[in-house]
Coordinates of C-alpha atoms in Angstrom, one line a residue:
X1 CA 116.4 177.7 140.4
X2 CA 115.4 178.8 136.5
X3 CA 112.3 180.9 136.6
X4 CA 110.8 179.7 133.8
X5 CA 108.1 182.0 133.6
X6 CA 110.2 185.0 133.3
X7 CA 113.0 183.5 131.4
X8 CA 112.9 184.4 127.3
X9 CA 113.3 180.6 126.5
X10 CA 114.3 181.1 122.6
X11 CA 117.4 184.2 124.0
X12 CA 118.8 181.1 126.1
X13 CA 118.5 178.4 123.5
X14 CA 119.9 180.9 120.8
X15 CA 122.6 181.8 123.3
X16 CA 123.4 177.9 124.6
X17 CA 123.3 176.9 120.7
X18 CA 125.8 180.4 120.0
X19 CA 127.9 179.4 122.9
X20 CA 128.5 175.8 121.9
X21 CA 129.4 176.2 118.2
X22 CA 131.8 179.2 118.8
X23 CA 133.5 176.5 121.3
X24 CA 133.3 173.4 119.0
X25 CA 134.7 175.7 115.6
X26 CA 137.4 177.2 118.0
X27 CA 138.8 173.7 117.9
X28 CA 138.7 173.1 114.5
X29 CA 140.1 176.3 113.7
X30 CA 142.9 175.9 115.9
X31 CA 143.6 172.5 114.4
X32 CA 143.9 173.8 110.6
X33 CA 146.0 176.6 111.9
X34 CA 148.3 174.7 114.2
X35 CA 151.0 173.9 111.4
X36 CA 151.5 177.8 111.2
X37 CA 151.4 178.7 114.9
X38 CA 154.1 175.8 115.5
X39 CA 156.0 177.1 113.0
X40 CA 156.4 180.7 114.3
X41 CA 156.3 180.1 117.7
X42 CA 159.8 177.3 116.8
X43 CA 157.3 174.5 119.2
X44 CA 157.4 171.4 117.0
X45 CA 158.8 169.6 120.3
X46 CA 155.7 170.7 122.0
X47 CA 152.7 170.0 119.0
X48 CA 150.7 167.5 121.1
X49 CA 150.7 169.2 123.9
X50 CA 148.4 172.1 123.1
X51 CA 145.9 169.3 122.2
X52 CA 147.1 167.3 125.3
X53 CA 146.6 170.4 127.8
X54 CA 143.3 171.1 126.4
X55 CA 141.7 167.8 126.7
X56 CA 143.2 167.8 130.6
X57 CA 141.8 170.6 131.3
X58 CA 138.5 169.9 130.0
X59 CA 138.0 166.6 131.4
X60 CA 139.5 167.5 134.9
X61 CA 137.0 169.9 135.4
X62 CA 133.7 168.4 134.1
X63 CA 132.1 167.0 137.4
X64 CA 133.8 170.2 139.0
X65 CA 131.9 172.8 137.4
X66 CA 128.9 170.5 137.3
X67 CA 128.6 170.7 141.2
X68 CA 129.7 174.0 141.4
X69 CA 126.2 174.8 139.1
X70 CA 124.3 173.0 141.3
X71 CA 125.5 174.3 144.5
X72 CA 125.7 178.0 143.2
X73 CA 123.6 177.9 140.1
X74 CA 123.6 177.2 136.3
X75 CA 124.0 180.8 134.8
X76 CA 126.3 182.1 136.8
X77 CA 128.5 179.2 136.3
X78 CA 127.8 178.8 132.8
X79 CA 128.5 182.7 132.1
X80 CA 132.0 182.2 134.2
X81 CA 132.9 179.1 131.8
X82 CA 132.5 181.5 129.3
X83 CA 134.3 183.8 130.3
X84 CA 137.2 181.6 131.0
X85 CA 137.2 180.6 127.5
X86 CA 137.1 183.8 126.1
X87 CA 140.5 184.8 128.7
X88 CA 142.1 181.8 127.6
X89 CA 141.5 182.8 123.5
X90 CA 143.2 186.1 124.9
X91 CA 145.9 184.6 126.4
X92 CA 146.8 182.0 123.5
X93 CA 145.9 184.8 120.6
X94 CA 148.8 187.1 122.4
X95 CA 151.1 184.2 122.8
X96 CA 154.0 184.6 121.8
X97 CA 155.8 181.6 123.3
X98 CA 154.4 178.5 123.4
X99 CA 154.8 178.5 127.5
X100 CA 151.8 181.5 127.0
X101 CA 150.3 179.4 124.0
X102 CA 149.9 176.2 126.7
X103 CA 148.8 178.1 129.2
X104 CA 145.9 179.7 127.4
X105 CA 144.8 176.3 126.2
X106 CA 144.8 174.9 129.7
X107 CA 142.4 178.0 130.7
X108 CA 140.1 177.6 127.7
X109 CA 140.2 173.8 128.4
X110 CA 139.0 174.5 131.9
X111 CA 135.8 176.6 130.6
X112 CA 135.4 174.4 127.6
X113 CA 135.0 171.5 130.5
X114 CA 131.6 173.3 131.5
X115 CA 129.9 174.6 128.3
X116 CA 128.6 171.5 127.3
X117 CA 127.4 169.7 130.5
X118 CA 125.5 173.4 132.0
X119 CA 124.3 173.5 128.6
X120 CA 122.1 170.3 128.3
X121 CA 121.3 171.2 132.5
X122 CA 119.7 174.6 131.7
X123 CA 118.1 173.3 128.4
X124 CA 116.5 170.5 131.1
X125 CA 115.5 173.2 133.7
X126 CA 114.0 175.5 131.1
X127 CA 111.9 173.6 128.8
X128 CA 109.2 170.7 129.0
X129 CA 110.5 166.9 128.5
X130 CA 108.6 166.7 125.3
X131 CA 110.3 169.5 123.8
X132 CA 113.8 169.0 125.5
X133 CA 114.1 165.8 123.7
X134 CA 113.6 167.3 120.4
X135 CA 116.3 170.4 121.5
X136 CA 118.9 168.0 122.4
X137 CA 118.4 165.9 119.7
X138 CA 119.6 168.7 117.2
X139 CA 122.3 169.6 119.4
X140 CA 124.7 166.7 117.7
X141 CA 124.2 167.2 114.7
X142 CA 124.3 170.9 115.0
X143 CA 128.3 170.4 115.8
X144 CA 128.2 169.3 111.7
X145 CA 128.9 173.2 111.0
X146 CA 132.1 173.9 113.2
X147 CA 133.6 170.7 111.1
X148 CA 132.2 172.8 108.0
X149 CA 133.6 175.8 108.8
X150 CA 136.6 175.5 111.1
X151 CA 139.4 174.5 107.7
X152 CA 137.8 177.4 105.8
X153 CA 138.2 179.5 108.7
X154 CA 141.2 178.8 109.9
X155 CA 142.8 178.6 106.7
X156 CA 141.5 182.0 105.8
X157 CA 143.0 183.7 109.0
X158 CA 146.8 181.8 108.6
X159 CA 146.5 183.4 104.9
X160 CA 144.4 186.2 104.9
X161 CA 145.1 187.7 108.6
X162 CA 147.0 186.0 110.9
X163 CA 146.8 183.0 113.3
X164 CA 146.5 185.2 116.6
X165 CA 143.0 186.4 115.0
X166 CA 142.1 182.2 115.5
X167 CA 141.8 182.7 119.5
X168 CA 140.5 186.5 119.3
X169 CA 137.8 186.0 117.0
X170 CA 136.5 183.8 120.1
X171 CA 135.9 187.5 122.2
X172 CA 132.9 188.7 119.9
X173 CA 131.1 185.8 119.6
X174 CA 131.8 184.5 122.9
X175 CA 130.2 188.3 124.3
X176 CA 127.7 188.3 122.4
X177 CA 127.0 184.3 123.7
X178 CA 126.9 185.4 126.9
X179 CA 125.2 188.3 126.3
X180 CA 122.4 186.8 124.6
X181 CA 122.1 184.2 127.6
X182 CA 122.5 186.5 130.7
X183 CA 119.5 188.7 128.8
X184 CA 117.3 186.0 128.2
X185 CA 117.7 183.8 131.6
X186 CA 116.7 184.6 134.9
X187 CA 117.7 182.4 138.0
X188 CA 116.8 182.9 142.1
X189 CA 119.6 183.0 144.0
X190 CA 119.4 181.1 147.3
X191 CA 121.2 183.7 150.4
X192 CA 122.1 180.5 151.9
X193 CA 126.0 179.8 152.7
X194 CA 127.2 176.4 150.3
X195 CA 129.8 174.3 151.8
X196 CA 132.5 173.4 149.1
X197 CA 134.6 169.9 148.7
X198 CA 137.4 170.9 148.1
X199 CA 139.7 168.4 149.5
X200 CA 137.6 165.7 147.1
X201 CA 138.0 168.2 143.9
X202 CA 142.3 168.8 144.9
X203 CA 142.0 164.9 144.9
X204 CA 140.0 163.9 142.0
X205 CA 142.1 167.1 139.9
X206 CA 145.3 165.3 141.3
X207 CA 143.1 161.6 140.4
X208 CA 142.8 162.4 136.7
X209 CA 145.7 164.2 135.9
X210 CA 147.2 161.1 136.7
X211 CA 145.6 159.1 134.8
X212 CA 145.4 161.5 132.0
X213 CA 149.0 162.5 131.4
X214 CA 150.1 159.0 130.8
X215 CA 148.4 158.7 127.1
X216 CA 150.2 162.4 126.6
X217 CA 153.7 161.0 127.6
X218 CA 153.0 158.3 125.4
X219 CA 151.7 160.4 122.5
X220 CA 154.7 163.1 123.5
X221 CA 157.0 162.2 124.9
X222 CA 158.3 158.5 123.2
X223 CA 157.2 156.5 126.4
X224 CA 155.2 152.9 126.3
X225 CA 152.4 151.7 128.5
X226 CA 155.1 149.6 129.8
X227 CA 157.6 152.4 131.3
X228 CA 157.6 152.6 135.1
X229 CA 156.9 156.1 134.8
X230 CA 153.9 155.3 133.2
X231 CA 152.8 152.4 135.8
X232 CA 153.7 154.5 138.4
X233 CA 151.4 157.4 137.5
X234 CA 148.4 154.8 136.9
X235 CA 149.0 153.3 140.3
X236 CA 149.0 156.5 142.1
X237 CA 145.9 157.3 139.8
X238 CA 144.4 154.3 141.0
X239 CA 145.2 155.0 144.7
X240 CA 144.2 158.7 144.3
X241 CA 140.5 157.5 142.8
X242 CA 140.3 155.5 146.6
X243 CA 141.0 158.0 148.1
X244 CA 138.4 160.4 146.7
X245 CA 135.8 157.9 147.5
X246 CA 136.9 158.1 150.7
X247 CA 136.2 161.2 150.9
X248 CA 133.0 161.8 149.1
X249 CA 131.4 159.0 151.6
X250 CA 131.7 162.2 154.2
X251 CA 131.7 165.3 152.4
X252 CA 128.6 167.5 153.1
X253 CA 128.3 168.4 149.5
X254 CA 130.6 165.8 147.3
X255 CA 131.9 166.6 144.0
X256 CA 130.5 163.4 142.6
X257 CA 127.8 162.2 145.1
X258 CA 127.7 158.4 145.3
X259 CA 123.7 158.5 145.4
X260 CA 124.0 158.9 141.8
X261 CA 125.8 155.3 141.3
X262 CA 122.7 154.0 142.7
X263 CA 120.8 155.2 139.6
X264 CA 120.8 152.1 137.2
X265 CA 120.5 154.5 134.2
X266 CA 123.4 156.6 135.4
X267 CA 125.5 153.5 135.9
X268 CA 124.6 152.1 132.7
X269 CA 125.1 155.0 130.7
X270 CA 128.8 155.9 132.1
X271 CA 129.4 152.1 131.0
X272 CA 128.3 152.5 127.5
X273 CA 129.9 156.0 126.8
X274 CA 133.3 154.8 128.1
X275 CA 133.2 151.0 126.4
X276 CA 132.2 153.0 123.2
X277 CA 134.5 155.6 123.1
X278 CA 137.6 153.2 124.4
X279 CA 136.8 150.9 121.4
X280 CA 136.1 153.1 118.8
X281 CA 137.6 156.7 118.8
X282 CA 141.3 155.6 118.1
X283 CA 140.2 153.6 115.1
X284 CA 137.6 156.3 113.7
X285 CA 139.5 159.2 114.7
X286 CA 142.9 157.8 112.7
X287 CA 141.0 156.5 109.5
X288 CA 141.8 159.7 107.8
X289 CA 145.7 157.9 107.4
X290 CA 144.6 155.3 106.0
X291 CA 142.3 157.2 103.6
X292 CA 145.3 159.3 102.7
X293 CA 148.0 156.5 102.1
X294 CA 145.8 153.5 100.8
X295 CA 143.1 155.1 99.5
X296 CA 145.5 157.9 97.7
X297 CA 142.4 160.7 98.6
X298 CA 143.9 164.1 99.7
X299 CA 143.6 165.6 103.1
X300 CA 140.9 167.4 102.7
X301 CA 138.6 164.6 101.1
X302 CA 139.9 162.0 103.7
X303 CA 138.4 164.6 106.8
X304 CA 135.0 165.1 105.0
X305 CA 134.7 161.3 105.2
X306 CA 133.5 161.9 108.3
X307 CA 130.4 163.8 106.7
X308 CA 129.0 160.6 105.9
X309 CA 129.0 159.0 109.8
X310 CA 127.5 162.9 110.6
X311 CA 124.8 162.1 107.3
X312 CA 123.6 159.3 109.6
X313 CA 123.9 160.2 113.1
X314 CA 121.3 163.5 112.0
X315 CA 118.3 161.9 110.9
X316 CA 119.0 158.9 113.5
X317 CA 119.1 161.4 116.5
X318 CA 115.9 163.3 115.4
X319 CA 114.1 160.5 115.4
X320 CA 115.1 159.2 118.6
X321 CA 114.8 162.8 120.3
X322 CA 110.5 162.3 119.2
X323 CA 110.4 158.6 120.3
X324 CA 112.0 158.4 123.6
X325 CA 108.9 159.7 125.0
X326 CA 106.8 157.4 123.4
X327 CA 109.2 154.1 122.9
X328 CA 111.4 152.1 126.0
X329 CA 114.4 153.9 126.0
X330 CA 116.4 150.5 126.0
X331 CA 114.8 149.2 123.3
X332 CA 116.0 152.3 121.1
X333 CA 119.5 151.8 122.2
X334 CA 119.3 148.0 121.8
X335 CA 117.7 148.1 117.6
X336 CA 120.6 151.1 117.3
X337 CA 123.5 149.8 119.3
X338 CA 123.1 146.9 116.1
X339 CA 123.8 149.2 113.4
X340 CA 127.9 150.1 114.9
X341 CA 128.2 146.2 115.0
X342 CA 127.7 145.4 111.6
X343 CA 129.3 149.1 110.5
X344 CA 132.9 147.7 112.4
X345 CA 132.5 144.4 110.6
X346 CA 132.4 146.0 107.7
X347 CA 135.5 148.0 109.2
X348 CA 137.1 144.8 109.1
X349 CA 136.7 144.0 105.7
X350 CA 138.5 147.2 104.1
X351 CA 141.8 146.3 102.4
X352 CA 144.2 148.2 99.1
X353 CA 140.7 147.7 97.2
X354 CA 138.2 149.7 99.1
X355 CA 136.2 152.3 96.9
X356 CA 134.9 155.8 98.5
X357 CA 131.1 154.5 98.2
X358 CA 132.3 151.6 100.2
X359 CA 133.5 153.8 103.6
X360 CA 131.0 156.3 102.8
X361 CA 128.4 153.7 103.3
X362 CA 129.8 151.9 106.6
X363 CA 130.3 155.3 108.2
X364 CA 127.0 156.0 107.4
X365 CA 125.6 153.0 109.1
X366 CA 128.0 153.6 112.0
X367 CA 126.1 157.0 112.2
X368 CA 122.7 156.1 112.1
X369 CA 123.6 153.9 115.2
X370 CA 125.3 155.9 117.2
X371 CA 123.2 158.7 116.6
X372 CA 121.0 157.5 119.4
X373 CA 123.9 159.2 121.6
X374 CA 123.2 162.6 120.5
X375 CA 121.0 163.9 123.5
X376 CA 119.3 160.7 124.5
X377 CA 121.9 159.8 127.1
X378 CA 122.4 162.9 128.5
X379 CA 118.2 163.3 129.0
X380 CA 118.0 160.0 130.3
X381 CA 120.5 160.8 133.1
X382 CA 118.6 164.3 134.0
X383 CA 115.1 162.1 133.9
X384 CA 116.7 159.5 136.6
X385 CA 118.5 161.9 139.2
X386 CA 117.2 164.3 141.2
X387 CA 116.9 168.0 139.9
X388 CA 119.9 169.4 142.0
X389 CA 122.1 166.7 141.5
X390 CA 121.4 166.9 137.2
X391 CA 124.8 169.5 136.8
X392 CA 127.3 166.7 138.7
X393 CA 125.2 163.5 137.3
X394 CA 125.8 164.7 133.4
X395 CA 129.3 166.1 134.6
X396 CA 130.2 162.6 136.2
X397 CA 128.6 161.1 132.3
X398 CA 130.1 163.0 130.1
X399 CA 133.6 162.6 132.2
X400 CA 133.5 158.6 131.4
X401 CA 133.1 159.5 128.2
X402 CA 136.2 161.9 127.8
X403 CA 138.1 159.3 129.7
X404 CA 137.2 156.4 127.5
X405 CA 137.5 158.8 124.3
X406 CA 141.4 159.8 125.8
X407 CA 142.6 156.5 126.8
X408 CA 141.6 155.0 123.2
X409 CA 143.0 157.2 121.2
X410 CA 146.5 156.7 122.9
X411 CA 145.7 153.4 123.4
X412 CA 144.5 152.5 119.5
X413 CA 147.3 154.9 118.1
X414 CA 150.0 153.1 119.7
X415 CA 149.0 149.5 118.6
X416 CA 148.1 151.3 114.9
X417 CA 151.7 152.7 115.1
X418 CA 153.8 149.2 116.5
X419 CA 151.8 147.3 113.7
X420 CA 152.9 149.0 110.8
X421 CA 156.4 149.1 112.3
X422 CA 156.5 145.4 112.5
X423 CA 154.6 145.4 108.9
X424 CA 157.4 147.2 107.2
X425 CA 160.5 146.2 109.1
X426 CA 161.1 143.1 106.8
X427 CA 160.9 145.5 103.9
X428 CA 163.2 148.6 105.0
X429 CA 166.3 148.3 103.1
X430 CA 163.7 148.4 100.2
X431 CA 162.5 151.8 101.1
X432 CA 164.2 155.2 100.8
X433 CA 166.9 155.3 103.8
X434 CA 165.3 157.1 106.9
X435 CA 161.7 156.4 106.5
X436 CA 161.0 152.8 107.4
X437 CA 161.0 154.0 110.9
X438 CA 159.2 156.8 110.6
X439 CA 156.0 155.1 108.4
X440 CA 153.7 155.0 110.9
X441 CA 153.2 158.9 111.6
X442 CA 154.8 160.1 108.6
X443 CA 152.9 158.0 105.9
X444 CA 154.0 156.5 102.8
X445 CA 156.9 157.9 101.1
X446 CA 156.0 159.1 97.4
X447 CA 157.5 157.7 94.2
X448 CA 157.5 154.2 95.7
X449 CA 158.1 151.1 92.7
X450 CA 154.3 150.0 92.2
X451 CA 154.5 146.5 93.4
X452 CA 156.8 148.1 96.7
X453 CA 153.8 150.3 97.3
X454 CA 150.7 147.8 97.3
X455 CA 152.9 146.0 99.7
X456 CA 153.3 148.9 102.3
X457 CA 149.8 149.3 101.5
X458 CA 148.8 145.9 102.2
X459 CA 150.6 146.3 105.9
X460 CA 148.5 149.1 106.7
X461 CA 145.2 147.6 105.3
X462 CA 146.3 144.7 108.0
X463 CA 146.8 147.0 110.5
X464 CA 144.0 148.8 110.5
X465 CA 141.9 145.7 110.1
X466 CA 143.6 144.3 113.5
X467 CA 142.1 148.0 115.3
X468 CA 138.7 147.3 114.0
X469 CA 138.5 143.6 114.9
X470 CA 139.1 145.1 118.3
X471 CA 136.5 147.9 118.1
X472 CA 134.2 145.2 116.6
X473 CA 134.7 142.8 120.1
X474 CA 133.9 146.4 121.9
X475 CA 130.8 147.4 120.5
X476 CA 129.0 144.0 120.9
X477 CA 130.1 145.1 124.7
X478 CA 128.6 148.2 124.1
X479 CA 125.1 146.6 122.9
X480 CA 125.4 143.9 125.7
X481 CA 125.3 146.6 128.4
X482 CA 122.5 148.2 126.3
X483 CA 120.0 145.7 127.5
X484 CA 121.0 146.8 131.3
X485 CA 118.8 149.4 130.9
X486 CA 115.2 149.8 132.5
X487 CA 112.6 149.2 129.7
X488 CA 111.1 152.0 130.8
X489 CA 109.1 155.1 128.3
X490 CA 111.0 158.4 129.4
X491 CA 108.4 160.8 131.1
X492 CA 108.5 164.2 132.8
X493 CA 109.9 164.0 136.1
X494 CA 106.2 165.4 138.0
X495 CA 104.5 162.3 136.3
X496 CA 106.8 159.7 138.2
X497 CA 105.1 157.6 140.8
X498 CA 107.3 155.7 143.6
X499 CA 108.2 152.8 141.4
X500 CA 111.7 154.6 140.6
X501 CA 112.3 154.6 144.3
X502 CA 111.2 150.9 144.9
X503 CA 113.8 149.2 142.3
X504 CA 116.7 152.1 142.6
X505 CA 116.5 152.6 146.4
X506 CA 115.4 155.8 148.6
X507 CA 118.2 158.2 146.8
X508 CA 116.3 157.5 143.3
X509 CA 113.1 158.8 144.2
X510 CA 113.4 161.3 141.7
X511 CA 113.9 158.9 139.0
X512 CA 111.6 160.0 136.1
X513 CA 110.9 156.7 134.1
X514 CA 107.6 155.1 134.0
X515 CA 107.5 151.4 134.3
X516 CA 106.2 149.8 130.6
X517 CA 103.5 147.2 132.0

């Protein structure tokens, strides 16, 4: 366990907060730099994939690592994420195929999969409730400064260095991270020998990589949702996931204990995350197309949109992070969880005419809701479980959340894609030969007759419209499973009486929330 009364507090939060944003402006780096790394290493064939490989890796191993920290303890965990990450920026920043390029990503992935969950689990273990829910109410918005900095960055190395300097510019920082962390934190090691699972972590690796690939094949590799390849590898997902239950109902330390699904909150909370992110990521993340080719804004100004969602979801999570200890929890999520409704209706709306002010405005709103995410979540689900289940409780969280986040981008980028197809089909002997089929990822072609254009326009306006009218139907979901949760003021885990333990059963006895009479 953290001793906290010999552990520096402000060297492990400066080294957590260090840690995290090298990690987070890594991948915006690596995204403004991608175009030049594709284009020397001759992998256009393979673009998606060192997203793809990354986000597999990542997600696989989230509930892993989160076990492994609670079996063998946060900072030595944490520090070997770390220096995962830092062997895979070593790997990719020699690569000089993309073979060596994919498998650096897939490394970094693996570490990137436990930086953020061990974070938020030593923050809990080392400072106060009270205090905590201030910390990880910053944490958020404090990712504001990798979207900042990563174009600038990366666009400075491609020109200025080269693009291998993108991944090794991650050993400094990353050392002096860890550094700062391993100086600051000091842990008791128990001499005890732990048992590992690791027939339930081959099987839930094997589970979700299953489930994972198929968006990738479909983002990839030309296949539809329909394919038998990709209905076989869900069904064998499916079947896998049994399995693994199986499993974890007689392993002596489980990588995802069941216990924890008997924790209302916990249950609750994976719901939300995955309902939320399914509905709205592949419909957020994509608007930059439609900013580009209806709104005519340049790529640049189409990503710093997204500022104005980020100008919301700051203030909104500050506020929440002072009055979960003071207000029911499921009251804050039910008065927020209204604000992405009416932001998506507003979604709806947008057509060939929509201003700036107009999208700055809804994403705005769509920030201040959401905002409520940023730390409250992830301290509710630490508050409800007991302390040495918190690692694999946030690890199992935060892995609904990458799933719903994966599966909706493919998902929501597929239907964008078809729509526009269909949209444009009665109009391609109008457009310049070779492009009607390639619209949908390719954009508008320039030089376009003015009446031709506000038509293509028009098809796209519908199209997106259609994807928000389906995020819309999701986040009413989202707000309906909002009011699943206790109504209950969030309070240290010490001041928590039995009542936990009579409405969650005997494995939530260390439930932290305090009944509101």
């Amino acid at each position: 366990m953290i001793q906290t009364n010999t552990t520096n507090k402000r060297l492990v939060l400066a080294g957590l907060m260090l840690g995290l944003i090298f990690a987070e402006l890594d991948e915006t780096v690596v995204s403004t730099a991608m175009p030049t790394i594709i284009r020397e290493l001759h992998g256009l064939s393979l673009y998606g994939w060192v997203a793809g490989v990354y986000m597999l890796a990542a997600t696989m191993f989230m509930p892993i690592l989160g076990k492994l920290a609670d079996l063998f303890g946060r900072k030595r965990v944490y520090l070997s994420c770390m220096a995962l990450f830092m062997a895979g920026s070593v790997v990719s920043g020699l690569a000089d195929s993309m073979t060596m390029l994919l498998v650096g990503r897939g490394i970094q992935g693996i570490g990137a999969g436990g930086l953020m969950p061990l974070a938020l689990v030593i923050i809990g273990d080392t400072y106060p409730l009270e205090q905590r829910a201030k910390i990880q109410s910053l944490f958020g918005p404090l990712m504001i400064l990798p979207q900042l900095l990563g174009p600038t960055v990366g666009g400075y190395m491609v020109g200025h260095v080269n693009w291998h300097w993108v991944f090794l510019i991650n050993i400094p920082v990353g050392l002096l991270a860890a550094s700062v962390l391993a100086i600051g934190m000091r842990e008791s090691r128990g001499l005890e020998k732990k048992a590992i699972d690791w027939t339930g972590a081959g099987t839930l690796i094997a589970a979700l990589l299953s489930l994972l690939l198929t968006p990738v094949l479909i983002d990839n590799e030309g296949m539809s949702w329909s394919s038998p390849v990709i209905i076989g590898m869900l069904a064998l997902s499916a079947v896998l996931a049994g399995l693994f239950i199986f499993i974890e109902r007689r392993a002596k330390e489980p990588i995802i204990p069941l216990r924890l699904f008997r924790h209302r909150s916990v249950v609750v909370l994976s719901c939300i995350v995955f309902i939320l992110m399914l509905g709205i990521m592949g419909g957020i993340a994509t608007f930059p197309f439609f900013a580009q080719n209806v709104m005519g804004l340049t790529p640049t100004a189409s990503g710093y949109l997204m500022l104005a969602f980020m100008a919301g979801a700051i203030p909104s999570s500050i506020v929440n992070g002072f009055l979960i200890t003071k207000v029911p929890y499921r009251n804050l999520f039910i008065v927020c969880f209204l604000l992405p409704i009416v932001g998506f209706y507003l979604l709806t709306q947008i057509g060939v005419g929509t201003s700036v002010l107009y999208v700055i405005a809804t994403f705005f709103i769509l920030g201040l809701g959401i905002g409520v995410l940023f730390g409250s979540d992830n301290l509710i689900v630490q508050e409800s479980v007991d302390k040495a289940d918190s690692g694999s409780a946030l690890g199992t969280v935060q892995l609904f959340q990458s799933l719903g986040a994966t599966i909706g981008l493919s998902v929501f980028g597929s239907l964008l894609a078809r729509n526009i197809n269909l949209g444009v089909k009665g109009m391609a002997d109008q457009l310049p030969e070779g492009t009607a089929g390639n619209i949908a990822t390719g954009g508008i072609p320039a030089g376009l007759p003015h009446e031709l254009l506000i038509r293509v326009q028009t098809v796209f306006s519908e199209a997106f419209r259609h994807i928000f009218s389906i995020s819309f139907v999701f986040v009413i979901v989202a707000f309906a499973a909002c009011w699943f949760l206790k109504k209950e003021v969030l309070q240290k885990r010490e001041d928590t009486q039995d009542g936990d333990a009579a409405q969650d059963g005997p494995a939530a006895g260390a439930g932290t929330a305090a009944a509101v009479k």
